[in-house]
C-alpha cells in the first residue's frame, strides 16, 4: 500500500498545519512505522516541529512529493533529507536567512536535478535550490523578504556571492511569483525574470506574477513579454497592472485553452476586455478562474459619456458570461459595480447564468437592487426564532408553513441577490466586501489606506440580504465586510442554522461606525457553527466579553481565532476560560485597544497554561495601534499570517489546483 500523508491529521481525513494533539513524538513514531510506504507527504505549516524531527523525513525513501513549507530546515539538514530521497519529483521548502547552497551535498544536488515541481518561499535574497533543479517544469515563488532587519538595517536585493548561478528554465511549463509588499521583493524577482528574458521556454503555458502596488517594467521584462508573444501559447496569465495598462499586449499574446486570467487592479475597460480577451477568437469555455478585483471599469464601456460613474454596461457583462459559461471562480471585488434600471440587466441576474460557480467575490453595492429602497423594513431581532428568507421566522425544530428556501409553494423573496444565490446552490466560498473597505491589517496593500465611507448603494444591503445566504447549504467559507445597514445581525443566525458546512467566517465593519449592534445575533449564530474552524472578526469598539467567549466556546471544532478591534476591549478571564474549554484552538490573535501590560500578561498566561499540551499553540495579544505591532506581526507563522491574521480577498487569488 502507498500512502499520501498530511501531518498532522485534523480528524477528517486531511492533516492540518497545526493540530493541537500533534507532538514531536507522534510524528517521529508515525514516520518510523510507515515511512517506507509513504509516497506523498505534506508537513506544510508545521512550524512547531524541531529541525531534528523534520530530519526524520529522510526515512521516507519512497517519497515522490514532499511539502516542507513552514518547517525549520538549515542548509545542512535539507541536504541530509534530500540526499536520501532519490525518487523525489516535487518539493516545497522555505529559504531562510543563512541558506548556503554550497553546503548541499552531491547526492542532494542529484536529487534536485530530478525535481520537476518546486515551491520556494523566500525570506532572504537567494536563488535557493533553483540552480540545482535542471528538470524544472513548475516553479512557484513566494517572496516574503523584509526591507529591513529587526534592528532597522536596510537590506539589499543583490544576491549573495555564490548564489548567482543561472537557473535553468528550458523545460519550464508554469512560472508563478507572488510578492508581499516591499521594494526588495521586486528587486529579487527581477533577477529571476532576467533569465527568462534571455530564452523563453518553448513549453511555457502559465505565467503569473502577483504584485501589490506598482511594479515598473524594465528592458528585460519588455523583452520577455515580446518573446512570450512570439513563441508561446498560454493557458494562464497574470501580470502587474502597469505592464497591461495602456498597452496592446493582450492583443498579441496567444492562448490555447485558457483556464485562469487575473487582471487584478488593472485599468481595463469593458471595451478592452471584450476586444482583447473575448473577441480575439479565443475559446473561453475552458476558463475556470477570472480575477477582475479592483478593475473599476472592466464592466463599463470605453466611452466617458456614461449614465452614472459606476454603472455597468449590461451588454458587456452579458457577453462575458456567455463566453465564460463554465467559470468556477469569479472575483469582482474592490470596485463599484452598479446595475442600471431594467429587467434582466442587473449584475446578479446575469451572473445567475454561471451555474458552475464554486467561489464568488462581489462588492456590497453590486448586490443592491437597481434603485435604493427607502421603504425597506428591517428584520426584527430574534431570540428564539430564526429568520428564514426575508422576515419569515420559524422556530427551530417546529414545523411551519412553506419554506421559501425549499422550492415549495409559497411567497418567494424578490431580491435579485436571493435569486443569484438560488441559481448557484453549490457555492463553496462567498465574499461580500464593501467597495471602500480598508482593513486595519491588510495583506496585499503596501500601506494602510485612508478609510472611506461605504458606497451609498451599500445602504440598501442589510440583514435581509445576509439572511438569503442561508440557502447555500454547501457554503464553507464566508466573508462579510463593510455592510453599514446591518441593524440587528439577525441574518447571521440564518447562516449559522442552515450553513452547517461552514468552516471559516470573516466578519468586518458590520453596521454603523462606533456601534456594535449585532453581538447578540452573533452569539446565537455561533451556537450552531459546529464545524467552524477559523473565525476572523474585525470590528471597532467590539467588546470581547464573557458572553462572546461563552458563545464561541460552543464552536467545538474551532482552531483559529483572530480579533481586530480599534478601541475594543477584552476580558482576560473570559479568554482563559474559553481556551480551557476549546481544546482544539491553536491560534489566538487578539489586537484591541487594551494596554500593553494587559496584553502581555494575558499572552504569558495563555502560553504558560496551554502550550505544553498544544505544541502548535500560537498566541499574539497586542495593542492594535502600538508602534511595535509590525515587529510582532513578523513573528507570526506564515501559514496563519496569510490565511487568517491579515485580511485579503481569496477568490480566484491563484489558479485552481496550483499546489496541494
XYZ file of C-alpha atoms in Angstrom:
660
model
C 0.000 0.000 0.000
C 1.193 3.525 -0.860
C 0.272 6.437 1.387
C -0.463 10.125 0.876
C 0.054 11.626 4.310
C -0.788 15.072 5.643
C 0.720 15.919 9.009
C -0.844 16.355 11.452
C -4.327 14.813 10.935
C -7.339 17.005 11.685
C -9.620 14.016 12.137
C -11.383 14.496 8.808
C -9.009 12.598 6.571
C -6.688 15.529 5.907
C -3.984 16.734 8.244
C -3.949 20.414 9.049
C -0.893 22.553 9.719
C -1.364 22.913 13.443
C -3.449 20.242 15.119
C -3.403 20.654 18.915
C -2.896 16.968 19.678
C 0.150 16.529 17.453
C 3.535 16.185 19.069
C 7.146 15.577 18.149
C 6.999 12.009 19.426
C 3.843 11.152 17.474
C 5.300 12.461 14.234
C 8.531 10.525 14.741
C 6.624 7.344 15.560
C 4.361 7.621 12.540
C 7.195 8.287 10.110
C 9.210 5.438 11.603
C 6.344 2.926 11.330
C 5.067 3.639 7.814
C 7.739 5.887 6.325
C 8.811 3.355 3.721
C 5.234 3.215 2.353
C 4.680 6.979 2.025
C 4.842 8.442 -1.484
C 3.410 11.901 -0.767
C 3.945 13.799 2.471
C 2.808 17.266 3.500
C 4.217 18.857 6.634
C 3.273 22.340 5.453
C 2.932 24.799 8.306
C 4.470 22.514 10.931
C 6.437 25.431 12.390
C 6.291 23.798 15.826
C 8.427 20.794 14.823
C 12.130 20.909 15.624
C 14.646 20.553 12.836
C 15.758 17.176 14.173
C 12.189 15.856 13.876
C 11.807 17.181 10.318
C 15.030 15.346 9.550
C 13.129 12.055 10.024
C 11.612 12.649 6.579
C 14.819 11.112 5.240
C 13.417 7.719 6.326
C 10.595 8.026 3.767
C 12.819 6.893 0.924
C 9.936 6.263 -1.459
C 8.767 9.884 -1.406
C 7.793 11.353 -4.743
C 6.251 14.567 -3.385
C 7.033 16.393 -0.136
C 5.905 19.767 1.226
C 8.102 21.182 3.989
C 6.917 24.807 3.754
C 6.992 26.424 7.178
C 9.327 23.815 8.670
C 12.648 24.719 10.265
C 15.402 23.464 7.957
C 19.018 24.534 7.733
C 21.002 24.018 4.552
C 22.761 21.024 6.083
C 19.527 19.380 7.248
C 17.912 19.930 3.884
C 20.940 18.349 2.250
C 20.700 15.303 4.513
C 16.985 14.830 3.846
C 17.165 15.248 0.082
C 20.233 13.046 -0.256
C 18.076 10.094 0.834
C 15.079 10.873 -1.403
C 16.258 9.682 -4.798
C 12.708 9.296 -6.192
C 11.628 12.841 -5.316
C 9.953 14.811 -8.111
C 8.063 17.556 -6.226
C 9.421 19.747 -3.401
C 8.202 22.733 -1.340
C 10.569 24.463 1.109
C 11.348 27.787 2.787
C 14.591 29.624 2.058
C 15.527 31.450 5.253
C 18.412 33.762 6.194
C 21.617 31.770 6.392
C 20.793 29.467 3.493
C 24.003 28.401 1.737
C 23.747 26.342 -1.453
C 27.424 25.401 -1.170
C 26.534 23.154 1.798
C 24.353 20.902 -0.372
C 25.968 17.532 -0.998
C 26.433 15.893 -4.373
C 23.667 13.374 -3.557
C 21.346 16.227 -2.644
C 22.056 18.044 -5.909
C 21.468 14.804 -7.810
C 18.018 14.555 -6.209
C 17.297 18.190 -7.038
C 18.309 17.635 -10.657
C 15.337 15.257 -10.982
C 12.787 17.515 -9.267
C 10.116 18.727 -11.696
C 7.997 20.847 -9.343
C 9.448 23.358 -6.885
C 7.737 25.759 -4.497
C 10.010 28.179 -2.629
C 9.030 30.736 -0.027
C 11.863 33.239 0.139
C 12.618 35.087 3.368
C 16.062 36.161 2.185
C 17.506 37.267 -1.185
C 18.527 33.965 -2.768
C 18.019 31.654 -5.708
C 17.567 28.872 -3.152
C 17.834 25.486 -4.832
C 16.580 26.641 -8.255
C 20.020 26.470 -9.953
C 20.254 22.779 -8.982
C 16.835 21.892 -10.416
C 17.749 21.301 -14.048
C 14.482 19.489 -14.915
C 12.006 22.023 -13.550
C 8.573 22.107 -15.183
C 6.712 24.053 -12.464
C 8.260 26.857 -10.379
C 6.278 28.634 -7.668
C 7.964 31.515 -5.838
C 6.578 33.356 -2.797
C 8.623 36.445 -1.914
C 8.316 37.386 1.760
C 11.598 39.280 2.157
C 11.504 42.238 4.558
C 13.097 45.533 3.556
C 14.673 45.994 6.980
C 16.066 43.807 9.708
C 14.576 43.875 13.179
C 17.365 46.268 14.153
C 16.384 48.652 11.349
C 19.193 47.924 8.895
C 18.176 48.235 5.223
C 18.544 45.004 3.253
C 19.745 44.720 -0.321
C 18.129 42.688 -3.060
C 21.523 41.809 -4.511
C 22.029 38.047 -4.353
C 24.984 36.857 -2.312
C 28.224 35.749 -3.959
C 28.000 32.065 -4.751
C 24.231 32.243 -5.310
C 24.354 33.781 -8.769
C 24.329 30.531 -10.737
C 21.998 30.913 -13.684
C 18.777 28.949 -13.129
C 17.804 26.587 -15.916
C 14.304 27.136 -17.209
C 14.343 25.340 -20.562
C 11.719 22.746 -19.510
C 9.526 25.193 -17.577
C 5.745 24.992 -18.108
C 4.476 27.008 -15.114
C 6.077 30.138 -13.628
C 4.309 31.738 -10.664
C 5.596 34.538 -8.422
C 3.650 36.156 -5.584
C 5.216 39.155 -3.882
C 4.495 40.586 -0.463
C 4.668 44.403 -0.236
C 8.197 45.793 -0.267
C 10.751 47.052 -2.756
C 13.282 44.326 -2.066
C 10.895 41.599 -3.220
C 10.637 43.373 -6.566
C 14.414 43.617 -6.824
C 14.865 39.893 -6.316
C 12.096 38.767 -8.659
C 13.706 40.817 -11.423
C 16.791 38.620 -11.103
C 14.676 35.524 -11.627
C 12.915 37.105 -14.615
C 16.150 38.242 -16.231
C 16.981 34.631 -17.059
C 13.575 34.077 -18.637
C 14.041 37.142 -20.840
C 17.167 35.660 -22.427
C 15.418 32.482 -23.549
C 11.699 31.934 -23.046
C 10.875 28.241 -22.527
C 9.002 26.889 -25.534
C 6.604 24.836 -23.368
C 5.610 27.676 -21.053
C 1.829 27.678 -20.684
C 1.244 29.519 -17.384
C 2.931 32.818 -16.496
C 1.707 34.582 -13.370
C 3.159 37.447 -11.340
C 1.120 38.821 -8.430
C 2.412 42.176 -7.156
C 0.754 44.593 -4.705
C 1.105 48.178 -5.784
C 3.153 49.278 -8.784
C 5.955 47.302 -10.435
C 7.616 49.176 -13.266
C 8.634 47.460 -16.464
C 12.291 47.188 -17.405
C 14.093 46.418 -20.626
C 14.371 42.771 -19.619
C 10.677 42.392 -18.830
C 9.696 44.046 -22.115
C 11.927 41.599 -23.973
C 10.346 38.742 -22.034
C 6.799 39.789 -22.927
C 7.707 40.258 -26.577
C 9.338 36.833 -26.632
C 6.265 35.264 -24.997
C 4.006 36.881 -27.605
C 6.107 35.341 -30.381
C 6.931 31.915 -29.028
C 4.361 30.535 -26.567
C 0.639 29.855 -26.226
C -0.533 30.448 -22.661
C -3.293 28.828 -20.598
C -2.957 31.074 -17.515
C -1.891 34.707 -17.228
C -1.431 37.311 -14.507
C 0.767 40.378 -14.887
C 1.448 43.504 -12.799
C -1.115 46.174 -13.601
C 1.430 48.610 -15.036
C 2.513 46.026 -17.608
C -1.011 45.813 -19.025
C -2.360 49.331 -18.572
C -2.370 51.258 -21.815
C -0.639 48.546 -23.838
C -1.806 46.260 -26.615
C -0.055 43.275 -25.078
C -3.247 41.236 -24.712
C -3.886 41.514 -28.427
C -0.575 39.858 -29.258
C -0.398 37.077 -26.679
C -1.581 33.685 -27.874
C -3.759 31.387 -25.755
C -4.624 27.736 -26.297
C -7.212 26.540 -23.746
C -7.033 29.215 -21.031
C -8.108 28.154 -17.533
C -7.145 31.252 -15.491
C -6.886 35.001 -16.070
C -6.138 37.654 -13.465
C -6.295 41.336 -14.371
C -6.495 42.476 -10.752
C -6.159 46.262 -10.231
C -5.696 46.871 -13.977
C -7.197 49.900 -15.721
C -9.050 47.589 -18.071
C -12.271 48.934 -19.574
C -15.129 46.751 -20.679
C -14.361 47.521 -24.311
C -10.775 46.384 -23.904
C -11.925 43.273 -22.066
C -14.226 42.326 -24.931
C -11.853 43.171 -27.782
C -8.605 41.853 -26.304
C -9.795 38.847 -24.342
C -13.099 37.633 -25.725
C -13.314 38.802 -29.350
C -9.797 37.700 -30.136
C -11.091 34.387 -31.429
C -10.342 32.635 -28.153
C -12.453 29.795 -26.875
C -13.062 30.678 -23.215
C -15.271 27.725 -22.335
C -12.220 26.236 -20.614
C -11.801 29.286 -18.334
C -12.220 28.220 -14.697
C -10.930 31.278 -12.817
C -11.232 35.002 -13.552
C -9.975 37.722 -11.214
C -11.150 41.255 -12.010
C -10.695 42.547 -8.466
C -10.087 46.275 -8.353
C -10.818 46.715 -12.068
C -13.124 49.685 -11.645
C -14.058 49.977 -15.331
C -13.952 46.348 -16.503
C -17.746 46.193 -16.862
C -18.097 49.684 -18.335
C -17.726 50.865 -21.946
C -14.787 52.925 -23.144
C -16.966 55.998 -23.653
C -16.870 58.574 -20.888
C -20.485 59.577 -21.617
C -21.979 57.127 -19.175
C -25.237 57.496 -17.301
C -23.515 57.198 -13.937
C -19.867 56.916 -12.985
C -20.099 53.389 -11.655
C -22.880 51.945 -13.820
C -22.034 48.721 -15.578
C -22.780 48.025 -19.227
C -25.104 45.027 -19.097
C -24.175 44.098 -22.658
C -20.504 43.753 -21.736
C -21.284 41.598 -18.719
C -23.696 39.502 -20.763
C -21.012 38.899 -23.406
C -18.539 37.927 -20.698
C -20.964 35.500 -19.063
C -21.892 33.923 -22.400
C -18.249 33.421 -23.393
C -17.107 32.080 -19.992
C -20.098 29.913 -19.143
C -18.054 27.319 -17.233
C -16.459 29.736 -14.763
C -15.990 28.253 -11.295
C -14.202 31.156 -9.571
C -15.003 34.848 -10.172
C -13.738 37.920 -8.311
C -15.326 41.327 -8.949
C -14.482 42.895 -5.571
C -12.770 46.218 -4.732
C -14.760 48.204 -7.298
C -18.139 49.905 -7.621
C -20.358 47.917 -9.997
C -23.849 49.443 -10.117
C -26.589 47.932 -12.245
C -28.776 50.136 -14.449
C -32.559 50.060 -14.435
C -34.404 47.466 -16.475
C -35.475 43.812 -16.208
C -32.790 41.211 -16.745
C -29.964 43.753 -16.699
C -28.900 43.539 -13.074
C -25.454 42.135 -12.384
C -26.908 39.451 -10.111
C -29.391 38.356 -12.767
C -26.640 37.963 -15.355
C -24.254 36.164 -13.007
C -27.044 33.708 -12.164
C -26.344 32.090 -15.536
C -22.953 30.892 -14.251
C -24.369 27.761 -12.685
C -20.919 26.148 -12.238
C -19.672 28.811 -9.805
C -17.983 27.500 -6.676
C -16.475 30.742 -5.351
C -17.615 34.327 -5.827
C -16.445 37.709 -4.553
C -18.623 40.777 -5.071
C -18.680 44.378 -3.842
C -21.582 45.002 -1.480
C -23.016 47.744 -3.676
C -23.263 45.330 -6.625
C -25.932 43.184 -4.965
C -28.245 46.084 -4.155
C -31.440 46.343 -6.156
C -31.102 48.831 -9.008
C -32.979 51.535 -7.149
C -32.339 52.000 -3.413
C -35.427 51.018 -1.462
C -36.382 53.718 1.007
C -39.306 51.713 2.291
C -37.411 48.558 3.234
C -38.307 47.218 6.659
C -35.519 45.920 8.859
C -35.533 42.316 10.023
C -36.549 42.288 13.670
C -34.221 40.725 16.236
C -34.896 37.066 17.008
C -34.107 35.431 20.296
C -35.800 32.060 19.925
C -36.860 32.342 16.301
C -34.589 32.154 13.290
C -35.239 34.418 10.287
C -35.788 32.441 7.084
C -35.773 34.318 3.827
C -36.878 37.905 4.260
C -38.576 38.421 7.584
C -40.193 34.969 7.837
C -39.399 33.116 11.075
C -39.705 29.518 12.103
C -38.940 28.033 15.476
C -36.086 25.563 15.428
C -37.423 22.014 15.297
C -41.053 23.162 14.932
C -42.727 22.653 11.524
C -44.205 25.751 9.947
C -45.647 26.877 6.657
C -43.973 26.607 3.237
C -40.226 27.164 3.365
C -39.122 29.738 0.775
C -35.732 28.012 0.516
C -37.173 24.581 -0.250
C -38.752 25.432 -3.579
C -42.230 24.572 -2.251
C -45.242 26.740 -2.917
C -45.232 29.999 -1.061
C -44.115 33.579 -1.425
C -40.563 33.907 -2.787
C -38.267 36.840 -1.995
C -37.967 39.351 -4.807
C -34.341 40.320 -4.208
C -32.002 39.825 -7.173
C -29.292 38.709 -4.727
C -31.570 35.980 -3.353
C -32.217 34.796 -6.922
C -28.498 34.727 -7.693
C -27.739 32.529 -4.693
C -30.627 30.237 -5.590
C -29.006 29.714 -9.012
C -25.599 28.709 -7.584
C -26.558 26.243 -4.827
C -23.129 24.581 -4.721
C -21.222 27.771 -3.919
C -18.369 26.905 -1.582
C -16.932 30.372 -0.905
C -18.700 33.742 -0.873
C -17.262 37.194 -0.226
C -19.271 40.401 0.082
C -16.747 43.194 0.597
C -17.533 46.899 0.648
C -16.059 48.777 -2.312
C -14.352 51.237 0.045
C -13.395 48.777 2.764
C -9.900 49.132 4.160
C -8.742 46.670 6.787
C -6.648 47.841 9.715
C -4.424 44.836 8.932
C -4.319 44.322 5.156
C -2.356 41.585 3.424
C -1.754 42.961 -0.052
C -1.755 46.737 0.213
C 1.744 48.182 0.743
C 0.331 50.551 3.372
C -2.931 51.117 5.191
C -5.131 53.323 3.057
C -7.278 56.163 4.327
C -10.654 54.850 5.409
C -13.520 55.869 3.115
C -17.245 55.854 3.906
C -19.289 52.973 2.465
C -20.734 53.306 -1.011
C -24.208 54.842 -0.970
C -25.756 51.813 -2.649
C -24.442 49.582 0.120
C -27.039 51.212 2.378
C -29.651 49.051 0.613
C -27.947 45.809 1.659
C -28.711 44.656 5.172
C -29.999 41.851 7.370
C -32.401 40.507 4.747
C -29.681 40.011 2.136
C -27.424 38.360 4.711
C -30.270 36.015 5.641
C -30.503 34.976 1.983
C -27.018 33.450 2.244
C -28.536 30.772 4.442
C -29.810 28.911 1.368
C -26.201 27.949 0.463
C -26.175 24.529 2.109
C -22.632 23.717 0.913
C -21.024 27.029 1.906
C -17.714 26.524 3.725
C -16.081 29.981 3.608
C -17.842 33.308 4.138
C -16.539 36.886 4.258
C -18.758 39.893 5.014
C -17.044 43.289 5.204
C -18.377 46.859 5.388
C -22.133 46.348 5.416
C -23.334 49.577 7.065
C -27.040 48.640 7.110
C -26.702 45.611 9.356
C -29.123 46.620 12.108
C -29.510 43.556 14.320
C -27.418 40.913 12.572
C -30.421 38.581 12.543
C -29.399 37.307 9.112
C -26.290 35.800 10.681
C -28.466 33.416 12.686
C -29.963 32.044 9.469
C -26.464 31.311 8.210
C -25.476 29.570 11.428
C -28.572 27.362 11.406
C -28.616 26.462 7.720
C -24.979 26.548 6.533
C -23.865 23.536 8.510
C -20.695 23.056 6.408
C -19.305 26.487 7.357
C -15.604 26.223 8.271
C -14.241 29.764 8.055
C -16.002 33.034 8.845
C -14.631 36.557 8.434
C -16.750 39.498 9.583
C -15.593 43.108 9.387
C -17.213 46.512 9.971
C -20.839 45.427 10.124
C -23.317 48.203 10.951
C -22.610 51.871 11.518
C -19.239 53.075 12.732
C -18.905 53.178 16.505
C -21.879 50.902 17.193
C -21.851 47.123 17.562
C -25.496 46.128 17.450
C -25.145 42.548 16.262
C -23.340 40.927 19.199
C -26.450 39.105 20.417
C -27.188 37.715 16.950
C -23.541 36.699 16.525
C -23.697 34.793 19.795
C -26.833 32.995 18.585
C -25.140 32.202 15.298
C -22.001 30.740 16.849
C -24.036 28.244 18.865
C -24.887 26.482 15.605
C -21.426 26.566 13.953
C -20.261 23.098 14.957
C -17.766 22.777 12.079
C -16.312 26.283 12.249
C -12.502 26.173 12.345
C -11.485 29.788 11.627
C -13.095 32.991 12.889
C -11.745 36.421 11.984
C -13.628 39.372 13.451
C -12.617 42.958 12.688
C -14.909 45.450 14.365
C -14.072 48.780 16.039
C -15.300 49.128 19.628
C -16.059 45.416 19.930
C -16.352 44.130 23.478
C -14.870 40.639 23.680
C -16.627 39.846 26.933
C -17.755 36.716 28.728
C -20.953 36.480 26.658
C -18.983 36.448 23.399
C -16.461 33.857 24.534
C -19.181 31.711 26.082
C -20.945 31.563 22.703
C -17.665 30.979 20.890
C -16.910 28.063 23.201
C -19.777 26.186 21.576
C -17.854 26.070 18.283
C -16.364 22.721 19.203
C -14.156 22.440 16.087
C -12.642 25.947 16.336
C -8.886 26.072 15.758
C -8.033 29.684 14.926
C -9.367 32.988 16.286
C -8.319 36.461 15.188
C -9.927 39.582 16.653
C -9.019 43.046 15.336
C -10.758 45.880 17.149
C -9.686 49.505 17.272
C -10.710 50.835 20.698
C -12.055 47.377 21.521
C -11.874 45.683 24.909
C -11.479 42.144 26.191
C -11.892 40.282 29.479
C -8.756 38.232 30.260
C -10.656 35.794 32.499
C -13.115 35.101 29.678
C -10.270 34.410 27.241
C -8.625 31.951 29.649
C -11.920 30.150 30.257
C -12.565 29.960 26.515
C -9.139 28.438 25.822
C -9.682 25.893 28.581
C -12.997 24.807 27.048
C -11.975 24.810 23.367
C -9.240 22.210 23.298
C -8.599 22.446 19.551
C -7.718 26.158 19.461
C -4.077 26.665 18.485
C -4.225 30.279 17.241
C -5.393 33.147 19.445
C -4.641 36.545 17.910
C -6.223 39.495 19.717
C -5.463 43.068 18.607
C -7.554 45.543 20.581
C -7.363 48.806 22.479
C -6.141 47.245 25.718
C -2.897 48.402 27.324
C 0.430 46.764 26.527
C 0.776 45.442 30.073
C -2.680 43.812 29.970
C -1.895 42.204 26.607
C 1.477 40.863 27.713
C 0.092 39.470 30.939
C -2.714 37.628 29.177
C -0.410 36.281 26.461
C 2.016 34.896 29.026
C -0.827 33.324 30.994
C -2.172 31.555 27.903
C 1.205 30.209 26.868
C 2.019 29.095 30.389
C -1.324 27.327 30.783
C -1.767 25.621 27.402
C 1.420 25.373 25.353
C 2.628 22.152 26.954
C -0.483 20.281 25.770
C -0.659 22.164 22.433
C 2.806 22.370 20.840
C 1.414 24.261 17.843
C -0.120 26.999 20.019
C 0.483 30.489 18.636
C -0.693 33.360 20.828
C -0.337 37.032 19.907
C -2.119 39.610 22.056
C -1.074 43.187 21.343
C -2.489 46.728 21.163
C -3.672 47.365 17.606
C -2.314 50.920 17.410
C 1.021 50.247 19.130
C 4.128 51.246 17.168
C 5.666 47.825 17.793
C 2.907 45.918 16.008
C 4.994 45.472 12.824
C 7.719 43.601 14.690
C 5.114 41.429 16.389
C 3.445 40.527 13.106
C 6.697 39.407 11.501
C 6.971 36.610 14.078
C 3.580 35.093 13.228
C 3.953 31.810 11.281
C 3.270 32.438 7.618
C 0.509 29.837 7.434
C -1.575 31.842 9.928
C -0.486 35.284 8.758
C -1.541 34.545 5.191
C -4.719 32.608 5.906
C -6.235 34.318 8.960
C -4.453 37.276 10.526
C -4.132 39.664 7.585
C -7.221 40.482 5.546
C -7.471 39.816 1.823
C -9.837 38.545 -0.825
C -9.160 34.892 -1.619
C -11.472 34.150 -4.554
C -9.525 33.413 -7.761
C -6.385 34.562 -5.956
C -4.438 31.795 -7.689
C -5.189 29.325 -10.488
C -7.180 26.278 -9.372
C -5.079 23.389 -8.073
C -1.833 25.353 -8.268
C -0.343 23.231 -5.470
C -1.624 20.915 -2.749
